[in-house]
Coordinates of C-alpha atoms and ligand atoms in Angstrom, one line a residue:
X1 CA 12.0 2.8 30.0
X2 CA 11.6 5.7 28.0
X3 CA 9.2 5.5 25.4
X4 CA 9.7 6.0 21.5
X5 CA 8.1 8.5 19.8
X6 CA 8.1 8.6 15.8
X7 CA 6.3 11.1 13.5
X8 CA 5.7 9.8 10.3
X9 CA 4.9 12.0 7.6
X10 CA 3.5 10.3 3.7
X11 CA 3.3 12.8 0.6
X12 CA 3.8 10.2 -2.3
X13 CA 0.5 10.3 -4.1
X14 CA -3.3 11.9 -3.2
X15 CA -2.6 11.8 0.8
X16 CA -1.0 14.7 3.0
X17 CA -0.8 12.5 5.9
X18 CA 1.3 12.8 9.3
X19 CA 0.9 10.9 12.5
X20 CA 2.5 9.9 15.7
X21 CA 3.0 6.6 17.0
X22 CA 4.8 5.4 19.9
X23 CA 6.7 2.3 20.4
X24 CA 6.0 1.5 16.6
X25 CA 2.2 0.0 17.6
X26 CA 0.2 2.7 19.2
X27 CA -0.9 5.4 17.0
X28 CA -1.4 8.5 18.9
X29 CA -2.8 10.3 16.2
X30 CA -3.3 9.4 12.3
X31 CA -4.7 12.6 10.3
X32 CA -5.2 12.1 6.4
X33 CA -5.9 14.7 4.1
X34 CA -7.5 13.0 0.9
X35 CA -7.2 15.1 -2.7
X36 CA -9.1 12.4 -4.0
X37 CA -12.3 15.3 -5.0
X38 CA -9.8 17.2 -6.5
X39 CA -8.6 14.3 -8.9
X40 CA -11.8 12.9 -9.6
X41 CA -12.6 15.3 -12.9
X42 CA -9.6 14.0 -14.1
X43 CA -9.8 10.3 -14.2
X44 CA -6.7 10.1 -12.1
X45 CA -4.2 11.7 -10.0
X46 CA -2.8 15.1 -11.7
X47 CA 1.2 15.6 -10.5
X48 CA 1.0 19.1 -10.4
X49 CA -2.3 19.3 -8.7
X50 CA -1.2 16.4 -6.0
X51 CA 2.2 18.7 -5.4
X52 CA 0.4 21.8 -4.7
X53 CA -2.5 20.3 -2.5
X54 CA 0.3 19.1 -0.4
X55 CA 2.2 21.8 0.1
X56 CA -1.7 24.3 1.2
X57 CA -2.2 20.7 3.5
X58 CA 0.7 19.5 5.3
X59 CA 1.0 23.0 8.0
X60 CA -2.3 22.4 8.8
X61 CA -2.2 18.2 8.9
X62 CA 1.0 18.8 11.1
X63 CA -0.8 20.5 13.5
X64 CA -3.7 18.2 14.2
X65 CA -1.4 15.5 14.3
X66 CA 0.8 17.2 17.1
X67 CA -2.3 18.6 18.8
X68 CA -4.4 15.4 18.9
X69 CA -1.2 12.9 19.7
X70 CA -0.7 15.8 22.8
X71 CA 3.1 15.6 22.3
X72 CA 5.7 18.8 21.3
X73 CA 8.9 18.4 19.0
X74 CA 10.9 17.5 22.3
X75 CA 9.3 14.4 22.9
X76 CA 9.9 12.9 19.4
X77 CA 13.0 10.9 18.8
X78 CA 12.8 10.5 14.9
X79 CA 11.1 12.0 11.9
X80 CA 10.4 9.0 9.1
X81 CA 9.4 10.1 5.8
X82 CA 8.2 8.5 2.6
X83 CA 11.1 9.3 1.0
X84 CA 9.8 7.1 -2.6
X85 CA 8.6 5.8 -4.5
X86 CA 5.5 8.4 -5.9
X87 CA 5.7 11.6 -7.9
X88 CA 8.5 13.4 -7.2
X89 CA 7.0 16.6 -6.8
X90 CA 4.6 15.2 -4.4
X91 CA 7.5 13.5 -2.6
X92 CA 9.9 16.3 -2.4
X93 CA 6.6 18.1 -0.5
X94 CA 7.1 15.5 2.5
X95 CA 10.9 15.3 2.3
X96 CA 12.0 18.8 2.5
X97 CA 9.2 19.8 5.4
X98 CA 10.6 16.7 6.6
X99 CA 14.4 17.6 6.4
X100 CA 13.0 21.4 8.0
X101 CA 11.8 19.7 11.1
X102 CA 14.7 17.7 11.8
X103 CA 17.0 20.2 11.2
X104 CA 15.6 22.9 13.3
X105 CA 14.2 21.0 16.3
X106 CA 17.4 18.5 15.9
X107 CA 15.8 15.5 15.5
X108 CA 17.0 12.4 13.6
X109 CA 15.7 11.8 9.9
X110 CA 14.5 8.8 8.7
X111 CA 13.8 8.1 5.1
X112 CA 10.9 5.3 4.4
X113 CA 10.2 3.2 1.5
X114 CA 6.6 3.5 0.7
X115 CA 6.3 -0.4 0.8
X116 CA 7.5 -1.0 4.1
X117 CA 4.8 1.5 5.4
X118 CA 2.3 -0.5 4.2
X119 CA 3.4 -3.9 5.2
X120 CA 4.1 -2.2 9.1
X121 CA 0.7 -1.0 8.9
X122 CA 0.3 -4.4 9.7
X123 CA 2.0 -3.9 13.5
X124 CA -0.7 -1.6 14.4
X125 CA -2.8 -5.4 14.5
X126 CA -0.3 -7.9 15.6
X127 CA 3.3 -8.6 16.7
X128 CA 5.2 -10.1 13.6
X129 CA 6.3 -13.5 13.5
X130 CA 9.7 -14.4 11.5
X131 CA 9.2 -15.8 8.9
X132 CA 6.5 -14.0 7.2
X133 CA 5.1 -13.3 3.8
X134 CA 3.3 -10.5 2.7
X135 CA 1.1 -9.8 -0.3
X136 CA 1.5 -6.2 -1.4
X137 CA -1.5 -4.9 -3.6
X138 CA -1.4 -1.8 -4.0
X139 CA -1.9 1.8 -6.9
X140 CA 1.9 1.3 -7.7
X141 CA 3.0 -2.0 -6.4
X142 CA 1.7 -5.6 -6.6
X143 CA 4.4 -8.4 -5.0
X144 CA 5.1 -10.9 -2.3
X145 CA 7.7 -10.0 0.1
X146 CA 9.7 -12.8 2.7
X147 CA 10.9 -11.0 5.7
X148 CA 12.9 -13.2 7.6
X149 CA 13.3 -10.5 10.7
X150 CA 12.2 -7.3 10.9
X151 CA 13.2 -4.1 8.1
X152 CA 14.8 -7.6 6.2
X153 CA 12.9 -7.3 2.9
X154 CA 13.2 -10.3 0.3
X155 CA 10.9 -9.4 -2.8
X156 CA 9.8 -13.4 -4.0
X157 CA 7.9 -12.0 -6.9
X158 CA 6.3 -8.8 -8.7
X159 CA 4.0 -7.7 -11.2
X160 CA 5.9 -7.8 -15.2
X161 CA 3.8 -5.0 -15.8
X162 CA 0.3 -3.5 -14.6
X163 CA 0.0 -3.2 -10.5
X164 CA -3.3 -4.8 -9.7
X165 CA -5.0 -1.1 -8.4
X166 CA -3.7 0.2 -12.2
X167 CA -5.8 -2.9 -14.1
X168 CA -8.4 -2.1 -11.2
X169 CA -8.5 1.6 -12.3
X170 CA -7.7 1.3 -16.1
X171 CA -11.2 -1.7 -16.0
X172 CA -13.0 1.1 -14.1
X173 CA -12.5 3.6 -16.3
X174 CA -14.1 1.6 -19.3
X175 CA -16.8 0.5 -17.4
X176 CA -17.3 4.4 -16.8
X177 CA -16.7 4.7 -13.0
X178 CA -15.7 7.4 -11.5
X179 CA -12.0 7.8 -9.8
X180 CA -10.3 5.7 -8.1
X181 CA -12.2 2.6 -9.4
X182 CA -10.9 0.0 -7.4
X183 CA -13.7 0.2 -4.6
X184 CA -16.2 0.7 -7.2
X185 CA -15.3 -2.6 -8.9
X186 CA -15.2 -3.7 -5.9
X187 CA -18.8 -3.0 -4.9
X188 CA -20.3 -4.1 -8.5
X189 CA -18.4 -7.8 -8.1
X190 CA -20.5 -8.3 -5.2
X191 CA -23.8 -8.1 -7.7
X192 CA -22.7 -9.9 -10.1
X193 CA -21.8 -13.4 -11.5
X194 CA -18.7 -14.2 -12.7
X195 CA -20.1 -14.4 -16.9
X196 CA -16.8 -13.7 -19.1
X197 CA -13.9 -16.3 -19.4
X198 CA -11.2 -14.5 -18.4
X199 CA -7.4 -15.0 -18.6
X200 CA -5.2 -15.5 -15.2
X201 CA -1.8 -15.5 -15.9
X202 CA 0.0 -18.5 -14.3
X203 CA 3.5 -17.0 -16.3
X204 CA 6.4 -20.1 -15.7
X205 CA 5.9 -22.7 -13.3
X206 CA 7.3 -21.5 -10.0
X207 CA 7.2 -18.0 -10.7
X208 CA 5.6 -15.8 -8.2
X209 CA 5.7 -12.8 -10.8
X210 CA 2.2 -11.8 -11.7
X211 CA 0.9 -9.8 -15.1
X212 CA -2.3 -8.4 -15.1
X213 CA -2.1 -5.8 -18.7
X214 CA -3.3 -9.1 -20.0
X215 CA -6.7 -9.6 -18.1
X216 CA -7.0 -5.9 -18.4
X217 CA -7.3 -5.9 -22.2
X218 CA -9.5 -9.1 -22.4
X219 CA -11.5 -7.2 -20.2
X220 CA -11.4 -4.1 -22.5
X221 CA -11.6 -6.3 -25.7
X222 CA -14.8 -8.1 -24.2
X223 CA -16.8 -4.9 -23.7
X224 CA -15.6 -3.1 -27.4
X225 CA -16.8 -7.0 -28.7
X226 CA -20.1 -6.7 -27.2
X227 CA -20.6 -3.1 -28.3
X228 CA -19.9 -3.7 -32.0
X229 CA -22.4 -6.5 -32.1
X230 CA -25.0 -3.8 -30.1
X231 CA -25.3 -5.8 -27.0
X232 CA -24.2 -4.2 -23.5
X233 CA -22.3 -6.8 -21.1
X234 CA -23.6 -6.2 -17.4
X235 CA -20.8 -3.9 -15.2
X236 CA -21.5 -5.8 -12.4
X237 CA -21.0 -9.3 -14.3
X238 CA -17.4 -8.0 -16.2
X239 CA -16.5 -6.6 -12.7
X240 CA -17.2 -10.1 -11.0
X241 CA -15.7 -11.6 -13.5
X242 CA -12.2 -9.3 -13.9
X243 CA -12.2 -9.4 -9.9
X244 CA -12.7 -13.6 -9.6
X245 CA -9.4 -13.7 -12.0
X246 CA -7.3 -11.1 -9.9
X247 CA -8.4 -12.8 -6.9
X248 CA -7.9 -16.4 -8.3
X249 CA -4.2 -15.8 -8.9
X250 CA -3.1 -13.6 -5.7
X251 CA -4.6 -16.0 -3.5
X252 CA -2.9 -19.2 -5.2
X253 CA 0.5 -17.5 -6.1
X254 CA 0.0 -16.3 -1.8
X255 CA -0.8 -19.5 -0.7
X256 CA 2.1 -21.9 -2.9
X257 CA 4.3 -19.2 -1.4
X258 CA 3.4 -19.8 2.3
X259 CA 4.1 -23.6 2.1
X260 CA 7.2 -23.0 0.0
X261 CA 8.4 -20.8 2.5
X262 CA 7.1 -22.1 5.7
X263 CA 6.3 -18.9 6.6
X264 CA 4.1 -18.4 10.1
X265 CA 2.4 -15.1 9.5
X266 CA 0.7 -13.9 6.5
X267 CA -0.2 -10.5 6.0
X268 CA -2.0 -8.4 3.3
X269 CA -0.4 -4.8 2.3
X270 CA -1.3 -2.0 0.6
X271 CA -4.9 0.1 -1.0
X272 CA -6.3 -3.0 -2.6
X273 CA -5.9 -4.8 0.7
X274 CA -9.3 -3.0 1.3
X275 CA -11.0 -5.4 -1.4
X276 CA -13.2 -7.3 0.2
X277 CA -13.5 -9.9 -2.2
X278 CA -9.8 -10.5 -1.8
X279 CA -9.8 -10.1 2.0
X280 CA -13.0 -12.7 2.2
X281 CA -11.4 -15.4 0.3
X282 CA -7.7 -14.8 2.1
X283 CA -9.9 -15.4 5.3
X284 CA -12.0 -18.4 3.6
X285 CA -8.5 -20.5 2.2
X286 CA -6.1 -19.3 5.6
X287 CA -8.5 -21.1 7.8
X288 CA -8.2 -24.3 6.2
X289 CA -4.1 -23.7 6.5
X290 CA -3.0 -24.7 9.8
X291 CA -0.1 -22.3 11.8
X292 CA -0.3 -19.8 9.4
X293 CA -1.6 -16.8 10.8
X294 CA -3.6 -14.0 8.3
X295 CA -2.9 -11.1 9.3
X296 CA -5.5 -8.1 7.5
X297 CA -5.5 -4.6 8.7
X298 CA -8.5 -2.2 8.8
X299 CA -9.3 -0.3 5.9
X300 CA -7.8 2.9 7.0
X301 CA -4.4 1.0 7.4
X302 CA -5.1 -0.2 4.6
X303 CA -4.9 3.5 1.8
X304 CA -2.5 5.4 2.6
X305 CA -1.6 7.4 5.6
X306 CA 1.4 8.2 7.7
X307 CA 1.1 5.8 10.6
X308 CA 2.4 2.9 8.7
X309 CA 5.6 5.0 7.8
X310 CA 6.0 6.0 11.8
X311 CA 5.8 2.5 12.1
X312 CA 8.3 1.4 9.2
X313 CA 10.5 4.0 10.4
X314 CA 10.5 2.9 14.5
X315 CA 12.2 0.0 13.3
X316 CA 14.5 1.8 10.9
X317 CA 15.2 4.0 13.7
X318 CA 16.1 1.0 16.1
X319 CA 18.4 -0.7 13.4
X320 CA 20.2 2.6 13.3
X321 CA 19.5 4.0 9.9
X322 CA 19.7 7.6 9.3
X323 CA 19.6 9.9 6.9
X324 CA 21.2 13.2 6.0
X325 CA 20.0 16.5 5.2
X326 CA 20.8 15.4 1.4
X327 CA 18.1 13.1 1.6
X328 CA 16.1 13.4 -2.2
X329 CA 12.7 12.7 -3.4
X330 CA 13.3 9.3 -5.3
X331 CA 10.6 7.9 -7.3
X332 CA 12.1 4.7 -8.5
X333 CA 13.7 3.9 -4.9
X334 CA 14.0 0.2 -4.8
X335 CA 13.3 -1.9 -1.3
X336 CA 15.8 -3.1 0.5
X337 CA 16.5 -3.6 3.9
X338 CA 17.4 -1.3 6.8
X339 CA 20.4 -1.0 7.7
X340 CA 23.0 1.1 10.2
X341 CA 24.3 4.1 8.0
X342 CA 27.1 5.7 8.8
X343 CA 25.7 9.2 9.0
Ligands
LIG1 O1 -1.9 2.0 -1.6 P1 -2.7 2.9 -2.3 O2 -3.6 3.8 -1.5 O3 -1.8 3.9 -3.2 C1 -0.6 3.4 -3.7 O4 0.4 3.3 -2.9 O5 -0.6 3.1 -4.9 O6 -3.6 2.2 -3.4 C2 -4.5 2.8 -4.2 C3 -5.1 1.7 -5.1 C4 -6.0 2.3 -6.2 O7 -5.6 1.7 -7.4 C5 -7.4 2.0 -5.8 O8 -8.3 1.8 -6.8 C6 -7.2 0.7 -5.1 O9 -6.0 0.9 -4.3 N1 -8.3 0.3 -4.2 C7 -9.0 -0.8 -4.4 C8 -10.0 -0.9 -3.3 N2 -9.8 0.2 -2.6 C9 -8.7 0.9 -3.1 N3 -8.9 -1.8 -5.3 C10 -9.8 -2.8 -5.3 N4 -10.8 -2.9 -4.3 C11 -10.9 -1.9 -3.4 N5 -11.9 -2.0 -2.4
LIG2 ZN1 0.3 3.2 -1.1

């Protein structure tokens, strides 16, 4: 049987990333060009800067990618691009280079939610098994998703208002650490105890929504507090402390989930995936959770690259979606599941 062979190409945010994977698990080759020194002066990703790093990048990323996987345009039997959400202008860099390739090597397009890239970053480490849950944590996104089969996307709860990476940020920038502050936070926790009282937000009973703007400003109101009354509150204790209460809540809201749902496989999506706080105490509470399989994938499946949209799009592909050469940049795109178009 011939073999499928999907280049996946992700331009939403900080990352000019394209890779090759065949038979959606093997990555042939997975290069990712970071702007993250670029954005660092500025506390946080600039749009216009993003847009025009990706456009000096992406020749150059393309042909590593091509070079190191050892395959031509020939071989490939799909293009799959993040085609949203993310800036737009950072998008439309992927899309139309996208949209180039397919048209003049005439290969099929695919257009991939940024959100099913990172939950099939998850087939790079194991087969899926139906049903399964997955907690997506991520810059943009923080929800629990029930697929039932795969490219079937059920979205069983979502943040009301902050993503967890944006309070992990927005606490990291108070605390005067440099950009992006997630891993930084990250690292501090680890130091420290868990001092402050803060607020988890529960929300209604039987919701599987979160809200973290709360936790963000107690967090933020805690530090000013302590300042006006000339005492300094320890980073690495307010980091413990903010991180114990994100931590608290995924992993409950995850685990009610799993026995509502009776879902076999579990797995763990998106850039704060790479927390290890969160991954440790996934691991800790799973193993006391019998036939449920956790599922975590390594830390450079975990930010984003283009080998989790190869893989998101392989199975787009094999459901038979397509899409045309008026394929747009759409930074609001919802998810929803693949299906046959009719292009
Ligand atoms: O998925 P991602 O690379 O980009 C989006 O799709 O949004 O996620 C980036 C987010 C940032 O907010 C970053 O601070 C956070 O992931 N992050 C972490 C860690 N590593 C990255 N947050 C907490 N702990 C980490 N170790
Ligand atoms: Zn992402």
């Amino acid at each position: 049987m011939k073999h499928q062979i999907i280049l996946g190409i992700e331009t939403s945010c900080d990352e000019t990333a394209v890779s090759i994977v065949k038979n959606g698990q093997e990555i042939l080759s997975n290069v990712v060009a970071s702007q993250i020194e670029s954005h660092k002066r500025f506390g946080g990703v600039v749009p216009e800067i993003a847009s025009r790093h990706h456009v000096e990048q992406l020749t150059l990323v393309f042909e590593e990618a091509l070079k190191e996987a050892n395959v031509s345009y020939e071989d490939i039997d799909a293009i799959a691009v993040t085609e949203g959400p993310g800036l737009v202008g950072a998008l439309l860099i992927g899309v139309n280079a996208a949209k180039a390739l397919a048209f003049a090597h005439g290969i099929p397009l695919v257009g991939v939610h940024h959100i099913a890239g990172h939950i099939y970053a998850n087939r790079f480490m194991k087969e899926f098994t139906f049903p399964l849950l997955s907690l997506v944590v991520s810059g943009g996104h923080t929800e629990l998703v029930l697929m039932k089969e795969h490219g079937s996307f059920e979205v069983i709860g979502e943040t009301r208002d902050d993503a967890v990476g944006e309070a992990y940020d927005k606490v990291a920038r108070t605390l005067e650490l440099p950009y992006p502050g997630g891993p930084h936070i990250d690292r501090l926790a680890h130091s420290g105890q868990p001092t402050l009282n803060l607020p988890r937000a529960w929300l209604e009973p039987g919701s599987y929504d979160f809200s973290f703007s709360g936790l963000k400003s107690a967090v933020i109101n805690a530090l000013h507090n302590a300042s006006q009354r000339g005492e300094v509150l320890a980073p690495e204790n307010v980091a413990a402390s903010f991180q114990d209460s994100v931590i608290d809540v995924l992993v409950t809201k995850t685990v009610k989930a799993t026995k509502e749902y009776g879902v076999k496989q579990v797995l763990l999506a998106g850039g704060v995936a790479a927390n290890k706080g969160l991954r440790a105490e996934l691991e800790r509470v799973f193993q006391e959770i019998p036939n449920v399989e956790l599922v975590i994938p390594p830390l450079s499946l975990c930010t984003d690259n283009a080998a989790m949209i190869a893989a998101a799009g392989s199975i787009a592909y094999e459901k038979g979606k397509r899409s045309g050469f008026d394929l747009n940049a759409n930074p609001g795109l919802e998810l929803t599941s693949f299906n046959k178009s009719s292009i």
